[in-house]
C-alpha cells in the first residue's frame, strides 16, 4: 500500500512554543490530507482537511489560528501547533488518499506524533 | 454530519473463538466503510473495507457485512489469535479523495491464549 511518512514521531516542548509536524506521501500524490487528533484510549477525531494550494477546512471547535496547516505540494502537508499549552498534548496523526487509486477510497496513515507540552 | 457508533468498547475472547464488532452510521449517503486495526502507539492499518454496493466481503479470517437498510455493518474475525489483540475502528465516508472519514469509538480486542 501507499506510504505516508510523519515526523517527528515524538516531541517535548515548553509551554508557549510552537511545534511543526510534517506529513509526506512518499510514493503517491495527495491533493487532500487529513489531520487527526487522538487522546489515549479514544477514537481519531478529525481536526482539519488539508487541501493542496488552498486553505484548510477546519472542523467545528478547532482553532485555525492555533493549528496552522499548510499544504504546499502534492506530497507535503504540515501542521503547526502555535503557542502550545499542556492541554494540546496528544497524539497527532495525518492521513492521505492516493490520487492514482482508481477508487480513491483507501486512507493511509502516517505513524503519528506524540506531543507533550510541559 | 456523519455519526458512527461502535460496540462493544472492549471484547475478550479465547484464542480460536470468533469476535464480532458492530457499528452503525447515520448518513445514508455514506458508501464506503473501512475497518482499521491499531496497535498501541502505532498507526491505524486498514484491514478490510466494503463499499455500499456489496453486502459481504471476506479476506481469510476476516469478514465484513453491511446492511444498508439498517445502516449497520459488522466485522467478524474467526479463529482468533493473540496477534489479533489490538484496537479496532470502524469508519464511514463517501468515496472520493476529499471526503472526510468519520471513525467509530473503537473496540479493544483481547485474545486470551
mmCIF file of C-alpha atoms in Angstrom:
data_model
loop_
_atom_site.group_PDB
_atom_site.id
_atom_site.type_symbol
_atom_site.label_atom_id
_atom_site.label_comp_id
_atom_site.label_asym_id
_atom_site.label_seq_id
_atom_site.Cartn_x
_atom_site.Cartn_y
_atom_site.Cartn_z
ATOM 1 C CA UNK A 1 0.000 0.000 0.000
ATOM 2 C CA UNK A 2 0.850 3.666 -0.168
ATOM 3 C CA UNK A 3 3.286 5.032 2.416
ATOM 4 C CA UNK A 4 2.738 8.144 4.496
ATOM 5 C CA UNK A 5 5.709 9.437 6.456
ATOM 6 C CA UNK A 6 5.196 11.637 9.503
ATOM 7 C CA UNK A 7 7.848 13.465 11.525
ATOM 8 C CA UNK A 8 8.708 13.845 14.262
ATOM 9 C CA UNK A 9 7.385 10.731 15.953
ATOM 10 C CA UNK A 10 7.503 12.415 19.317
ATOM 11 C CA UNK A 11 8.261 15.876 20.602
ATOM 12 C CA UNK A 12 8.501 17.503 24.013
ATOM 13 C CA UNK A 13 8.260 21.264 24.166
ATOM 14 C CA UNK A 14 7.823 24.051 26.641
ATOM 15 C CA UNK A 15 4.516 25.811 27.054
ATOM 16 C CA UNK A 16 4.237 28.782 24.714
ATOM 17 C CA UNK A 17 6.458 27.419 21.969
ATOM 18 C CA UNK A 18 5.360 26.254 18.517
ATOM 19 C CA UNK A 19 5.763 22.790 17.091
ATOM 20 C CA UNK A 20 5.676 21.791 13.427
ATOM 21 C CA UNK A 21 4.662 18.313 12.305
ATOM 22 C CA UNK A 22 5.310 17.131 8.753
ATOM 23 C CA UNK A 23 3.305 14.636 6.768
ATOM 24 C CA UNK A 24 4.637 13.323 3.463
ATOM 25 C CA UNK A 25 3.194 10.927 0.936
ATOM 26 C CA UNK A 26 6.285 9.032 -0.208
ATOM 27 C CA UNK A 27 5.160 7.145 -3.290
ATOM 28 C CA UNK A 28 1.970 8.855 -4.321
ATOM 29 C CA UNK A 29 0.388 12.263 -4.677
ATOM 30 C CA UNK A 30 -2.327 13.539 -2.398
ATOM 31 C CA UNK A 31 -4.452 16.575 -3.156
ATOM 32 C CA UNK A 32 -6.066 16.181 0.218
ATOM 33 C CA UNK A 33 -4.596 15.181 3.541
ATOM 34 C CA UNK A 34 -6.396 14.843 6.845
ATOM 35 C CA UNK A 35 -5.155 15.679 10.308
ATOM 36 C CA UNK A 36 -6.498 13.765 13.282
ATOM 37 C CA UNK A 37 -6.003 14.034 16.997
ATOM 38 C CA UNK A 38 -6.222 11.037 19.280
ATOM 39 C CA UNK A 39 -6.361 11.068 23.067
ATOM 40 C CA UNK A 40 -5.365 7.936 24.994
ATOM 41 C CA UNK A 41 -7.856 5.113 24.562
ATOM 42 C CA UNK A 42 -10.089 7.278 22.403
ATOM 43 C CA UNK A 43 -11.018 7.471 18.760
ATOM 44 C CA UNK A 44 -9.499 9.545 15.983
ATOM 45 C CA UNK A 45 -11.046 12.982 15.872
ATOM 46 C CA UNK A 46 -10.723 14.856 12.602
ATOM 47 C CA UNK A 47 -9.211 18.303 13.123
ATOM 48 C CA UNK A 48 -8.952 19.585 9.596
ATOM 49 C CA UNK A 49 -8.766 18.714 5.943
ATOM 50 C CA UNK A 50 -5.644 19.991 4.228
ATOM 51 C CA UNK A 51 -6.049 20.972 0.584
ATOM 52 C CA UNK A 52 -3.090 21.441 -1.730
ATOM 53 C CA UNK A 53 -2.818 25.027 -2.881
ATOM 54 C CA UNK A 54 -5.725 26.321 -0.865
ATOM 55 C CA UNK A 55 -6.873 26.930 2.684
ATOM 56 C CA UNK A 56 -7.513 24.069 5.015
ATOM 57 C CA UNK A 57 -11.013 23.218 6.144
ATOM 58 C CA UNK A 58 -11.301 23.023 9.914
ATOM 59 C CA UNK A 59 -13.801 21.007 11.910
ATOM 60 C CA UNK A 60 -16.100 22.754 14.308
ATOM 61 C CA UNK A 61 -14.354 23.654 17.535
ATOM 62 C CA UNK A 62 -10.823 23.517 16.115
ATOM 63 C CA UNK A 63 -8.994 26.852 16.278
ATOM 64 C CA UNK A 64 -7.467 27.558 12.893
ATOM 65 C CA UNK A 65 -5.126 30.183 14.315
ATOM 66 C CA UNK A 66 -3.762 27.710 16.800
ATOM 67 C CA UNK A 67 -3.431 24.748 14.465
ATOM 68 C CA UNK A 68 -1.885 26.143 11.292
ATOM 69 C CA UNK A 69 -1.999 23.866 8.286
ATOM 70 C CA UNK A 70 -0.001 24.310 5.126
ATOM 71 C CA UNK A 71 -0.268 22.029 2.103
ATOM 72 C CA UNK A 72 2.315 23.473 -0.253
ATOM 73 C CA UNK A 73 2.723 20.491 -2.564
ATOM 74 C CA UNK A 74 1.003 17.272 -3.567
ATOM 75 C CA UNK A 75 3.246 15.322 -1.222
ATOM 76 C CA UNK A 76 3.635 17.506 1.853
ATOM 77 C CA UNK A 77 1.315 18.891 4.478
ATOM 78 C CA UNK A 78 2.406 20.477 7.747
ATOM 79 C CA UNK A 79 0.581 21.097 10.991
ATOM 80 C CA UNK A 80 1.962 23.755 13.309
ATOM 81 C CA UNK A 81 0.708 23.882 16.869
ATOM 82 C CA UNK A 82 1.244 27.500 17.858
ATOM 83 C CA UNK A 83 1.775 28.667 21.426
ATOM 84 C CA UNK A 84 1.379 25.132 22.674
ATOM 85 C CA UNK A 85 -0.099 24.500 26.101
ATOM 86 C CA UNK A 86 -0.293 21.317 28.187
ATOM 87 C CA UNK A 87 -3.857 20.691 27.028
ATOM 88 C CA UNK A 88 -2.517 20.404 23.471
ATOM 89 C CA UNK A 89 -0.589 17.303 24.486
ATOM 90 C CA UNK A 90 -1.923 14.495 22.348
ATOM 91 C CA UNK A 91 -1.204 12.041 19.549
ATOM 92 C CA UNK A 92 -1.499 13.789 16.187
ATOM 93 C CA UNK A 93 -1.762 11.695 13.065
ATOM 94 C CA UNK A 94 -2.104 12.553 9.408
ATOM 95 C CA UNK A 95 -3.614 10.566 6.589
ATOM 96 C CA UNK A 96 -3.975 10.746 2.831
ATOM 97 C CA UNK A 97 -5.527 9.093 -0.164
ATOM 98 C CA UNK A 98 -3.727 8.154 -3.361
ATOM 99 C CA UNK A 99 -4.869 10.256 -6.322
ATOM 100 C CA UNK A 100 -3.856 7.474 -8.683
ATOM 101 C CA UNK A 101 -6.029 4.938 -6.900
ATOM 102 C CA UNK A 102 -8.965 4.395 -9.223
ATOM 103 C CA UNK A 103 -11.434 4.203 -6.385
ATOM 104 C CA UNK A 104 -9.627 6.874 -4.356
ATOM 105 C CA UNK A 105 -11.108 5.462 -1.185
ATOM 106 C CA UNK A 106 -8.373 3.921 0.927
ATOM 107 C CA UNK A 107 -6.985 6.177 3.632
ATOM 108 C CA UNK A 108 -3.342 5.665 4.585
ATOM 109 C CA UNK A 109 -1.990 6.941 7.883
ATOM 110 C CA UNK A 110 1.275 8.415 9.000
ATOM 111 C CA UNK A 111 2.973 6.946 12.037
ATOM 112 C CA UNK A 112 1.736 9.720 14.292
ATOM 113 C CA UNK A 113 3.382 12.329 16.508
ATOM 114 C CA UNK A 114 3.143 12.206 20.273
ATOM 115 C CA UNK A 115 3.257 15.789 21.505
ATOM 116 C CA UNK A 116 3.971 16.513 25.158
ATOM 117 C CA UNK A 117 3.805 20.122 26.289
ATOM 118 C CA UNK A 118 5.429 20.856 29.631
ATOM 119 C CA UNK B 1 -22.656 15.262 9.635
ATOM 120 C CA UNK B 2 -21.933 11.567 9.863
ATOM 121 C CA UNK B 3 -22.027 9.831 13.242
ATOM 122 C CA UNK B 4 -20.607 6.349 13.734
ATOM 123 C CA UNK B 5 -21.315 4.287 16.828
ATOM 124 C CA UNK B 6 -19.331 1.189 17.670
ATOM 125 C CA UNK B 7 -19.908 -1.662 20.112
ATOM 126 C CA UNK B 8 -18.596 -3.176 22.264
ATOM 127 C CA UNK B 9 -15.884 -0.913 23.600
ATOM 128 C CA UNK B 10 -13.940 -3.898 24.920
ATOM 129 C CA UNK B 11 -14.061 -7.535 23.930
ATOM 130 C CA UNK B 12 -12.220 -10.517 25.360
ATOM 131 C CA UNK B 13 -12.258 -13.872 23.600
ATOM 132 C CA UNK B 14 -10.421 -17.125 23.963
ATOM 133 C CA UNK B 15 -7.891 -17.942 21.302
ATOM 134 C CA UNK B 16 -9.603 -19.775 18.477
ATOM 135 C CA UNK B 17 -13.019 -18.267 19.142
ATOM 136 C CA UNK B 18 -14.712 -15.712 16.931
ATOM 137 C CA UNK B 19 -15.012 -11.989 17.592
ATOM 138 C CA UNK B 20 -17.711 -9.692 16.278
ATOM 139 C CA UNK B 21 -17.674 -5.894 16.365
ATOM 140 C CA UNK B 22 -20.714 -3.895 15.305
ATOM 141 C CA UNK B 23 -21.112 -0.366 14.003
ATOM 142 C CA UNK B 24 -23.970 1.851 12.962
ATOM 143 C CA UNK B 25 -23.856 5.000 10.887
ATOM 144 C CA UNK B 26 -26.256 7.875 10.489
ATOM 145 C CA UNK B 27 -25.712 9.297 6.993
ATOM 146 C CA UNK B 28 -27.461 7.179 4.386
ATOM 147 C CA UNK B 29 -25.248 8.775 1.724
ATOM 148 C CA UNK B 30 -22.113 7.109 3.114
ATOM 149 C CA UNK B 31 -20.939 4.434 0.713
ATOM 150 C CA UNK B 32 -17.508 3.330 1.893
ATOM 151 C CA UNK B 33 -16.838 1.512 5.164
ATOM 152 C CA UNK B 34 -13.273 0.653 6.153
ATOM 153 C CA UNK B 35 -12.030 -1.135 9.252
ATOM 154 C CA UNK B 36 -8.720 -0.281 10.862
ATOM 155 C CA UNK B 37 -6.554 -2.109 13.367
ATOM 156 C CA UNK B 38 -4.388 -0.030 15.663
ATOM 157 C CA UNK B 39 -1.752 -1.457 17.952
ATOM 158 C CA UNK B 40 -0.593 0.589 20.912
ATOM 159 C CA UNK B 41 1.346 3.683 19.834
ATOM 160 C CA UNK B 42 1.179 2.776 16.158
ATOM 161 C CA UNK B 43 -0.675 3.986 13.110
ATOM 162 C CA UNK B 44 -4.060 2.557 12.162
ATOM 163 C CA UNK B 45 -3.754 -0.105 9.487
ATOM 164 C CA UNK B 46 -6.534 -0.830 7.023
ATOM 165 C CA UNK B 47 -7.556 -4.469 7.379
ATOM 166 C CA UNK B 48 -10.659 -4.671 5.228
ATOM 167 C CA UNK B 49 -13.166 -2.372 3.608
ATOM 168 C CA UNK B 50 -16.527 -2.647 1.927
ATOM 169 C CA UNK B 51 -18.483 -0.494 -0.466
ATOM 170 C CA UNK B 52 -22.208 0.035 -0.288
ATOM 171 C CA UNK B 53 -22.919 -1.999 -3.409
ATOM 172 C CA UNK B 54 -21.648 -5.137 -1.663
ATOM 173 C CA UNK B 55 -23.295 -6.921 1.240
ATOM 174 C CA UNK B 56 -20.374 -9.003 2.408
ATOM 175 C CA UNK B 57 -16.642 -9.260 1.891
ATOM 176 C CA UNK B 58 -14.174 -11.798 3.207
ATOM 177 C CA UNK B 59 -10.414 -11.941 3.447
ATOM 178 C CA UNK B 60 -9.104 -15.108 5.066
ATOM 179 C CA UNK B 61 -10.153 -14.951 8.745
ATOM 180 C CA UNK B 62 -11.719 -11.512 8.462
ATOM 181 C CA UNK B 63 -15.124 -10.694 7.054
ATOM 182 C CA UNK B 64 -17.316 -7.622 6.981
ATOM 183 C CA UNK B 65 -21.058 -7.458 6.443
ATOM 184 C CA UNK B 66 -23.116 -4.416 5.544
ATOM 185 C CA UNK B 67 -26.827 -3.803 5.924
ATOM 186 C CA UNK B 68 -27.597 -0.567 4.102
ATOM 187 C CA UNK B 69 -31.237 -0.555 5.069
ATOM 188 C CA UNK B 70 -30.468 -0.730 8.746
ATOM 189 C CA UNK B 71 -27.302 1.334 8.352
ATOM 190 C CA UNK B 72 -25.086 -1.027 10.217
ATOM 191 C CA UNK B 73 -22.006 -3.052 9.432
ATOM 192 C CA UNK B 74 -20.005 -5.619 11.328
ATOM 193 C CA UNK B 75 -16.504 -7.051 11.484
ATOM 194 C CA UNK B 76 -16.110 -10.761 12.034
ATOM 195 C CA UNK B 77 -12.794 -12.332 12.988
ATOM 196 C CA UNK B 78 -12.701 -16.110 13.079
ATOM 197 C CA UNK B 79 -10.124 -18.396 14.689
ATOM 198 C CA UNK B 80 -8.734 -15.502 16.684
ATOM 199 C CA UNK B 81 -5.049 -15.426 17.546
ATOM 200 C CA UNK B 82 -3.134 -13.452 20.197
ATOM 201 C CA UNK B 83 -1.738 -11.182 17.496
ATOM 202 C CA UNK B 84 -5.280 -10.089 16.715
ATOM 203 C CA UNK B 85 -5.245 -8.223 20.041
ATOM 204 C CA UNK B 86 -5.490 -4.504 19.245
ATOM 205 C CA UNK B 87 -7.973 -1.668 18.992
ATOM 206 C CA UNK B 88 -10.282 -1.882 16.007
ATOM 207 C CA UNK B 89 -12.011 1.136 14.483
ATOM 208 C CA UNK B 90 -14.859 1.143 12.025
ATOM 209 C CA UNK B 91 -15.393 4.149 9.817
ATOM 210 C CA UNK B 92 -17.755 5.566 7.248
ATOM 211 C CA UNK B 93 -17.366 8.032 4.426
ATOM 212 C CA UNK B 94 -18.388 8.994 0.961
ATOM 213 C CA UNK B 95 -15.999 7.718 -1.682
ATOM 214 C CA UNK B 96 -13.730 10.369 -3.093
ATOM 215 C CA UNK B 97 -10.321 11.830 -2.333
ATOM 216 C CA UNK B 98 -11.513 14.872 -0.471
ATOM 217 C CA UNK B 99 -14.263 13.176 1.525
ATOM 218 C CA UNK B 100 -13.571 13.014 5.232
ATOM 219 C CA UNK B 101 -13.763 9.762 7.134
ATOM 220 C CA UNK B 102 -15.682 9.502 10.392
ATOM 221 C CA UNK B 103 -14.431 6.918 12.853
ATOM 222 C CA UNK B 104 -16.231 4.890 15.450
ATOM 223 C CA UNK B 105 -15.168 4.970 19.078
ATOM 224 C CA UNK B 106 -13.052 1.851 18.854
ATOM 225 C CA UNK B 107 -13.123 -1.671 20.283
ATOM 226 C CA UNK B 108 -10.259 -3.037 22.311
ATOM 227 C CA UNK B 109 -9.995 -6.708 21.459
ATOM 228 C CA UNK B 110 -8.076 -9.016 23.742
ATOM 229 C CA UNK B 111 -7.432 -12.564 22.631
ATOM 230 C CA UNK B 112 -6.584 -14.759 25.579
ATOM 231 C CA UNK B 113 -4.123 -17.571 24.794
#
